[in-house]
PDB file of C-alpha atoms in Angstrom:
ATOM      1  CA  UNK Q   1      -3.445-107.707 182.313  1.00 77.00           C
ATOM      2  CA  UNK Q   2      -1.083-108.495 179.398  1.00 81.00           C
ATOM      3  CA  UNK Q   3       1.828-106.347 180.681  1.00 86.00           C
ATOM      4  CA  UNK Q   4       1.390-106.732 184.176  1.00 91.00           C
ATOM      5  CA  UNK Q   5       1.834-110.508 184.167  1.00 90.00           C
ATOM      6  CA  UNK Q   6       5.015-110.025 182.034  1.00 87.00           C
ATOM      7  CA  UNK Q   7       5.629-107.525 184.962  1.00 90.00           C
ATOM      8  CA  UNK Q   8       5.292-110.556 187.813  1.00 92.00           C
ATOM      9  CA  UNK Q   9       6.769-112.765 185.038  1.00 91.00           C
ATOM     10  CA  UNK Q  10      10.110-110.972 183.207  1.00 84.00           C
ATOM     11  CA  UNK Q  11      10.602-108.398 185.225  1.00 85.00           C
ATOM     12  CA  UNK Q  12      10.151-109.981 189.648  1.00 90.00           C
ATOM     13  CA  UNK Q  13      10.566-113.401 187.801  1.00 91.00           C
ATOM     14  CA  UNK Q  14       7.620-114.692 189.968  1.00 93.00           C
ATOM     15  CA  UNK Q  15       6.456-118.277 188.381  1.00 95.00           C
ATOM     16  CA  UNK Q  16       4.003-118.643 186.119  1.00 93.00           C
ATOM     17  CA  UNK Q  17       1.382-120.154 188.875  1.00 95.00           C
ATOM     18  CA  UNK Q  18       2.133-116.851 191.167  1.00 95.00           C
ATOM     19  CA  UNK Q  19       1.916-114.297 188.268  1.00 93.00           C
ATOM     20  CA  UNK Q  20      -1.582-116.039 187.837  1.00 93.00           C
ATOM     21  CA  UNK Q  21      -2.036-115.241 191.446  1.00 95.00           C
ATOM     22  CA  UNK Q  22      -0.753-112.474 191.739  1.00 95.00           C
ATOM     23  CA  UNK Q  23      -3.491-111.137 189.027  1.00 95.00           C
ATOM     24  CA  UNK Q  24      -6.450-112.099 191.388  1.00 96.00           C
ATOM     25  CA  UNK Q  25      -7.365-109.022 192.750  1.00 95.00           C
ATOM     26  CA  UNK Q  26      -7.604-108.238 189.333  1.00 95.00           C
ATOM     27  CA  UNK Q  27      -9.960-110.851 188.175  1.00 94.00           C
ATOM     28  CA  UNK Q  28     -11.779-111.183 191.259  1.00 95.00           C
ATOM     29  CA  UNK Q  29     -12.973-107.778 191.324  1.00 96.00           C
ATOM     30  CA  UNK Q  30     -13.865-107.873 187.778  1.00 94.00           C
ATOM     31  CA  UNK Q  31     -16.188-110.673 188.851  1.00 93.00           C
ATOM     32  CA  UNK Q  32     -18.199-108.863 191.435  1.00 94.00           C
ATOM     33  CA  UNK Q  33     -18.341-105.211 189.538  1.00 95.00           C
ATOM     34  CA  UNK Q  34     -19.592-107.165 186.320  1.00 90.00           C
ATOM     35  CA  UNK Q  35     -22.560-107.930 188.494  1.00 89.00           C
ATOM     36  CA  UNK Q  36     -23.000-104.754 190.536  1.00 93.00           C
ATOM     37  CA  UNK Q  37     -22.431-103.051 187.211  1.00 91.00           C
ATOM     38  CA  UNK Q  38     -25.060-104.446 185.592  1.00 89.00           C
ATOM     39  CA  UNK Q  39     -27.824-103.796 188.386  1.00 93.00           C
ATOM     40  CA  UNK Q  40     -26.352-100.604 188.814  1.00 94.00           C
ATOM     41  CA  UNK Q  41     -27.269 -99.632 184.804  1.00 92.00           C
ATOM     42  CA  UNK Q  42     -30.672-101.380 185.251  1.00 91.00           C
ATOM     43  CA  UNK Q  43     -31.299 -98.426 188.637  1.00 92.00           C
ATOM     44  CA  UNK Q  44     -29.559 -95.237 187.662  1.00 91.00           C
ATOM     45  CA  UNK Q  45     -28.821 -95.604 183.782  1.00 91.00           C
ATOM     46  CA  UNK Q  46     -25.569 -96.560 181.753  1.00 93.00           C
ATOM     47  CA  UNK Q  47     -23.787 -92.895 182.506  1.00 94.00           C
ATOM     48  CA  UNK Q  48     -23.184 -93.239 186.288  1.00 94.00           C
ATOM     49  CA  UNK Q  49     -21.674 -97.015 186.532  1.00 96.00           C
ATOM     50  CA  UNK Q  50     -19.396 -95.518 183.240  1.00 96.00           C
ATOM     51  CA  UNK Q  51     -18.422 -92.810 185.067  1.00 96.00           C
ATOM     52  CA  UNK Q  52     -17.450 -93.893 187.964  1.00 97.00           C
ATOM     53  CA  UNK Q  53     -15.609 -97.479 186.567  1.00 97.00           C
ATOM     54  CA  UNK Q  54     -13.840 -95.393 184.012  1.00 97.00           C
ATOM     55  CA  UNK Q  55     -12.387 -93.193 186.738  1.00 98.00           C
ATOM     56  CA  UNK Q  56     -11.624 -96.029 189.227  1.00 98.00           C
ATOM     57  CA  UNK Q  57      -9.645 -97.686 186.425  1.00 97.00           C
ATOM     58  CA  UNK Q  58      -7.586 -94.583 185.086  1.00 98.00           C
ATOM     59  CA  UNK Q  59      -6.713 -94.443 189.117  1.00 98.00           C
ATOM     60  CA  UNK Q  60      -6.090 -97.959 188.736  1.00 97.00           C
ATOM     61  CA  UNK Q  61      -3.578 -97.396 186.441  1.00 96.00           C
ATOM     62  CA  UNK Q  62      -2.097 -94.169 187.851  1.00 97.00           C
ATOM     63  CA  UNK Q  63      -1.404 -96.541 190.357  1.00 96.00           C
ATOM     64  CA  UNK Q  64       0.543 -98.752 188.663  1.00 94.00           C
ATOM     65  CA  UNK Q  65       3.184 -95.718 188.086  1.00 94.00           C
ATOM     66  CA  UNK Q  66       4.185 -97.100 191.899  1.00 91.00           C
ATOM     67  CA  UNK Q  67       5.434-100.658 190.421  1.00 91.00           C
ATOM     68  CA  UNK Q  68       8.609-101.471 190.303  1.00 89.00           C
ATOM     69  CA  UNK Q  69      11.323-104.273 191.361  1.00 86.00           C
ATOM     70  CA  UNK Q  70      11.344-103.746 195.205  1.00 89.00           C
ATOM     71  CA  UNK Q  71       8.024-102.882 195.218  1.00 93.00           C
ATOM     72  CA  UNK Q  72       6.214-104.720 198.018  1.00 95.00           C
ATOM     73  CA  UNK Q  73       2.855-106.627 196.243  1.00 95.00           C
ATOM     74  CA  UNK Q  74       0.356-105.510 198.794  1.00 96.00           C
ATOM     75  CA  UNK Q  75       1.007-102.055 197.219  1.00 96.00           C
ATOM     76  CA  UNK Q  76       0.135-103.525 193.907  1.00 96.00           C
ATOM     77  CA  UNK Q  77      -3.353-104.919 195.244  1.00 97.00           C
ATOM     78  CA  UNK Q  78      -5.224-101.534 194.905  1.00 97.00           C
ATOM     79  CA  UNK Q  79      -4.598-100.439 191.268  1.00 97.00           C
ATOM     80  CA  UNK Q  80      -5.064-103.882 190.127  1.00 97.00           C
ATOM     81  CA  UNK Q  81      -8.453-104.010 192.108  1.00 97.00           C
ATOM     82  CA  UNK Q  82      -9.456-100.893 190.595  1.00 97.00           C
ATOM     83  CA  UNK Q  83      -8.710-101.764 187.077  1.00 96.00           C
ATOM     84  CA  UNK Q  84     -10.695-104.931 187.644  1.00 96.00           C
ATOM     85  CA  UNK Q  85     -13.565-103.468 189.276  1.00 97.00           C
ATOM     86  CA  UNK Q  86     -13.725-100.484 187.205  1.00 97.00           C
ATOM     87  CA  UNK Q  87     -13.472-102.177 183.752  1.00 95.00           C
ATOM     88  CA  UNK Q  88     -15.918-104.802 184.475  1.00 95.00           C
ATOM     89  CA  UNK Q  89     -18.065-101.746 186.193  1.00 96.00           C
ATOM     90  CA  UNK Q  90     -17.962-100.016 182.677  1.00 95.00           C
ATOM     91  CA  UNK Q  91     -19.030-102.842 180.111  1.00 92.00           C
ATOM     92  CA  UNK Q  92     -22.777-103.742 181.286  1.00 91.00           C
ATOM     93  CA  UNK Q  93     -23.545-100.277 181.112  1.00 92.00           C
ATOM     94  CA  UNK Q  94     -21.517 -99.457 177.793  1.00 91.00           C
ATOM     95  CA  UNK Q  95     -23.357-102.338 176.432  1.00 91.00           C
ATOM     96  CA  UNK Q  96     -26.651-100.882 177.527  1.00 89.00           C
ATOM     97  CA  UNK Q  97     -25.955 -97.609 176.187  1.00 89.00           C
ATOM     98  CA  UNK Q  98     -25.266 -98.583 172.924  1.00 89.00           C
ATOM     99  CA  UNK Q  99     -28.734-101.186 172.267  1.00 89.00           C
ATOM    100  CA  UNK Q 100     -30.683 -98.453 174.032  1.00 87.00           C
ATOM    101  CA  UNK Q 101     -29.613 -95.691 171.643  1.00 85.00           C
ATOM    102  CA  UNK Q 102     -30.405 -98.007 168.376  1.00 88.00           C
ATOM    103  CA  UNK Q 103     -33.412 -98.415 167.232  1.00 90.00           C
ATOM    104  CA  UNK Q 104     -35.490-101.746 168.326  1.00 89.00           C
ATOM    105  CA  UNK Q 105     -34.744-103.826 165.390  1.00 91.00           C
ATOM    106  CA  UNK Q 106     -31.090-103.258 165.153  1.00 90.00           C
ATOM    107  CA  UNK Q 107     -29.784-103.921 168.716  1.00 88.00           C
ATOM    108  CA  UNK Q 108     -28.329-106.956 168.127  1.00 89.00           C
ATOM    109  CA  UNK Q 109     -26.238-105.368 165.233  1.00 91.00           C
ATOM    110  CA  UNK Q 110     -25.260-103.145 167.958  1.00 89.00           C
ATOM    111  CA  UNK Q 111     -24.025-104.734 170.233  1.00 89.00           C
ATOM    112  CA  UNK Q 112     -22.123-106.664 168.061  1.00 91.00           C
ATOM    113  CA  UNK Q 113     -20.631-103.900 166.680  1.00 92.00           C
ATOM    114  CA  UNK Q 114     -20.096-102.922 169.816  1.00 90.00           C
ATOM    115  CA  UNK Q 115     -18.099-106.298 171.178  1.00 88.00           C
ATOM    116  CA  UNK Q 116     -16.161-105.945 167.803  1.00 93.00           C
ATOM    117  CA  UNK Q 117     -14.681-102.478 168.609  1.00 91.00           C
ATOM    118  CA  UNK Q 118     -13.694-103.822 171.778  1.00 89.00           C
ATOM    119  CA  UNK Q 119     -12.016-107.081 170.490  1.00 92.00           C
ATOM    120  CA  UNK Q 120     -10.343-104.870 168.187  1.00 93.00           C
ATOM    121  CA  UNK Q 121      -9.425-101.813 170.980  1.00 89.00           C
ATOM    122  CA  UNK Q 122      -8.139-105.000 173.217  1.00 87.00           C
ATOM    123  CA  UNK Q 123      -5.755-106.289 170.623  1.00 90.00           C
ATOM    124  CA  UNK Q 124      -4.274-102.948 169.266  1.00 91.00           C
ATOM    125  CA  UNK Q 125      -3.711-102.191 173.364  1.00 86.00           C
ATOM    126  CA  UNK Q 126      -1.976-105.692 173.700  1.00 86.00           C
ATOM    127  CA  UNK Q 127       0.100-104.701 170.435  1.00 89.00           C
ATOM    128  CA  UNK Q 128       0.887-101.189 171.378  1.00 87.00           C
ATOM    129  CA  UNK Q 129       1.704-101.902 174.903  1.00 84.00           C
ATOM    130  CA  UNK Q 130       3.898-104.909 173.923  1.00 82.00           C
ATOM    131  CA  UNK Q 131       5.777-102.498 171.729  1.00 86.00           C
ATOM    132  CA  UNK Q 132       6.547 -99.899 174.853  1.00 84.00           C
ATOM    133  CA  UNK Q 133       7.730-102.873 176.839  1.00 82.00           C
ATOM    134  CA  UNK Q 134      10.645-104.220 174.531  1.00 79.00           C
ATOM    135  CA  UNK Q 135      13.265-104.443 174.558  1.00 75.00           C
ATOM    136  CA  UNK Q 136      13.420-105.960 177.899  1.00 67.00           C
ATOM    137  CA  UNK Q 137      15.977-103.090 179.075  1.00 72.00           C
ATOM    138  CA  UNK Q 138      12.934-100.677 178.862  1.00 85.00           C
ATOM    139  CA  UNK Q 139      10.504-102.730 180.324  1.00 86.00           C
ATOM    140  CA  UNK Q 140       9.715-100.665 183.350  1.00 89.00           C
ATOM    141  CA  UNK Q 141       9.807 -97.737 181.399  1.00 90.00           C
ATOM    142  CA  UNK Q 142       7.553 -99.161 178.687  1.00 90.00           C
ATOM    143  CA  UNK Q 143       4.827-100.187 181.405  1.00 91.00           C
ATOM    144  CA  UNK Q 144       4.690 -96.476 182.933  1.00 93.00           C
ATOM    145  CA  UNK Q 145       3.975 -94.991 179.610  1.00 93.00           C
ATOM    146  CA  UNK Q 146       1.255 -97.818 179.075  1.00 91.00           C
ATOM    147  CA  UNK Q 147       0.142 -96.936 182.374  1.00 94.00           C
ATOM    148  CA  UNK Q 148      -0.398 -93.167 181.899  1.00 95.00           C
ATOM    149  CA  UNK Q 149      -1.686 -93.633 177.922  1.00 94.00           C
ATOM    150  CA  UNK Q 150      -4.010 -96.322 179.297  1.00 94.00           C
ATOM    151  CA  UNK Q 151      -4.790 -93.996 182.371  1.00 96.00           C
ATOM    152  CA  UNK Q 152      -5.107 -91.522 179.883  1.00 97.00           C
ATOM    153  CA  UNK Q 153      -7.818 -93.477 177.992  1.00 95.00           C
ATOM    154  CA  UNK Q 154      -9.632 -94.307 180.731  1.00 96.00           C
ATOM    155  CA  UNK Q 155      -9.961 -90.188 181.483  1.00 97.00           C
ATOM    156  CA  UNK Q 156     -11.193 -89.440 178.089  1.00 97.00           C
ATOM    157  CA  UNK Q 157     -13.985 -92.393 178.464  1.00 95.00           C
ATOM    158  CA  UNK Q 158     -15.461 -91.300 181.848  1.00 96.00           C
ATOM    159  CA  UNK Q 159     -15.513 -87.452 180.444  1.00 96.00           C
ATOM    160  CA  UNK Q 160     -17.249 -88.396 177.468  1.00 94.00           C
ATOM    161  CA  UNK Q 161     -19.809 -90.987 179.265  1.00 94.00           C
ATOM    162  CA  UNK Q 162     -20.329 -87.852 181.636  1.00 92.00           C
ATOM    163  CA  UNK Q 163     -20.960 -85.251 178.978  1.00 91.00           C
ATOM    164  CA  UNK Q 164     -22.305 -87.965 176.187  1.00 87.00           C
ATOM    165  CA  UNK Q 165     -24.691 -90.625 177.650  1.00 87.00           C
ATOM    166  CA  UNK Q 166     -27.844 -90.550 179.525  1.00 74.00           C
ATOM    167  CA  UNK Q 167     -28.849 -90.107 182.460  1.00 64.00           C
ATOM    168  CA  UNK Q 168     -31.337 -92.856 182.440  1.00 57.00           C
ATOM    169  CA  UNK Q 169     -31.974 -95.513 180.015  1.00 53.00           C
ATOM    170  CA  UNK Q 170     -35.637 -95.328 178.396  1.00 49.00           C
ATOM    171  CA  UNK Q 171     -37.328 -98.392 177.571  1.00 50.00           C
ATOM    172  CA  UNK Q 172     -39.411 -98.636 174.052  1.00 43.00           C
ATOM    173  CA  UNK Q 173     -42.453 -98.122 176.100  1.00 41.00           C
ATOM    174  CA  UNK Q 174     -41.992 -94.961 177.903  1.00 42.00           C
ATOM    175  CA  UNK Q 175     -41.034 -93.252 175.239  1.00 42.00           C
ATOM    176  CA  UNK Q 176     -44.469 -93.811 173.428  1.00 37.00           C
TER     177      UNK Q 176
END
């Protein structure tokens, strides 16, 4: 979201108020996947919502290798609906994964451990991708190799919530 409002911003010098817009496909569909996400986890387990959010986004961002100055917006809509809806997709069911796999009495150190990692992953993105994007020549340039690494990322993180998480989460009880 960082780079592609300096996209809308620096680069098709859209105004502040219609980068913000122009970002609501984005936020929007993080809004409904955060809720389908999470009944999705509580019905088929924290590796299928992963999967399939992880992949949406890395298409997401594949599809971001489209953008450029002439490009028209409505061709934007689609990757930046499926980063939304993907990332939001993943988290609830991350989240679950991790407190599921620790024991009882440390799943609150969990998931904060977990939420760390992310604050952390989000900033080093935001610092890495602000570093592709400058100088301001190599913008567009910058933002495609975001793009890919990012799409990249997102690759790597459905392949190892396929090979690495459950199936199913298992509640305290049923495995007694």
């Amino acid at each position: 979201m960082f780079v592609v409002s300096f996209y809308f911003q620096q680069y098709r010098h859209y105004a502040v108020l219609w980068a913000g817009l122009a970002l609501l496909p984005q936020t929007a569909m993080a809004a409904l996947a955060s809720t389908l996400g999470g009944r999705m986890t509580a019905r088929t387990g924290p590796r299928t919502p992963m999967v399939l959010g992880l992949g949406l986004g890395a298409l997401g961002f594949l599809g971001l290798l489209l953008a450029g100055r002439t490009t028209p917006y409505p061709a934007l809509v689609p990757p930046l609906a499926a980063i939304g809806f993907g990332t939001a997709l993943t988290m609830p069911a991350a989240v679950a994964a991790v407190v599921e796999s620790a024991p009882a009495h440390r799943a609150g150190l969990a998931s904060g451990a977990f939420n760390a990692a992310r604050q952390v992953g989000s900033a080093v993105g935001v610092a890495l991708l602000g570093a592709l994007i400058t100088p301001a020549s190599a913008f567009l340039h910058g933002m495609r190799i975001g793009s890919l690494i990012s799409a990249a990322c997102f690759t790597a993180g459905a392949l190892l919530a396929l090979r690495g998480v459950e199936r199913q989460l298992y509640s305290s009880t049923s495995l007694s």
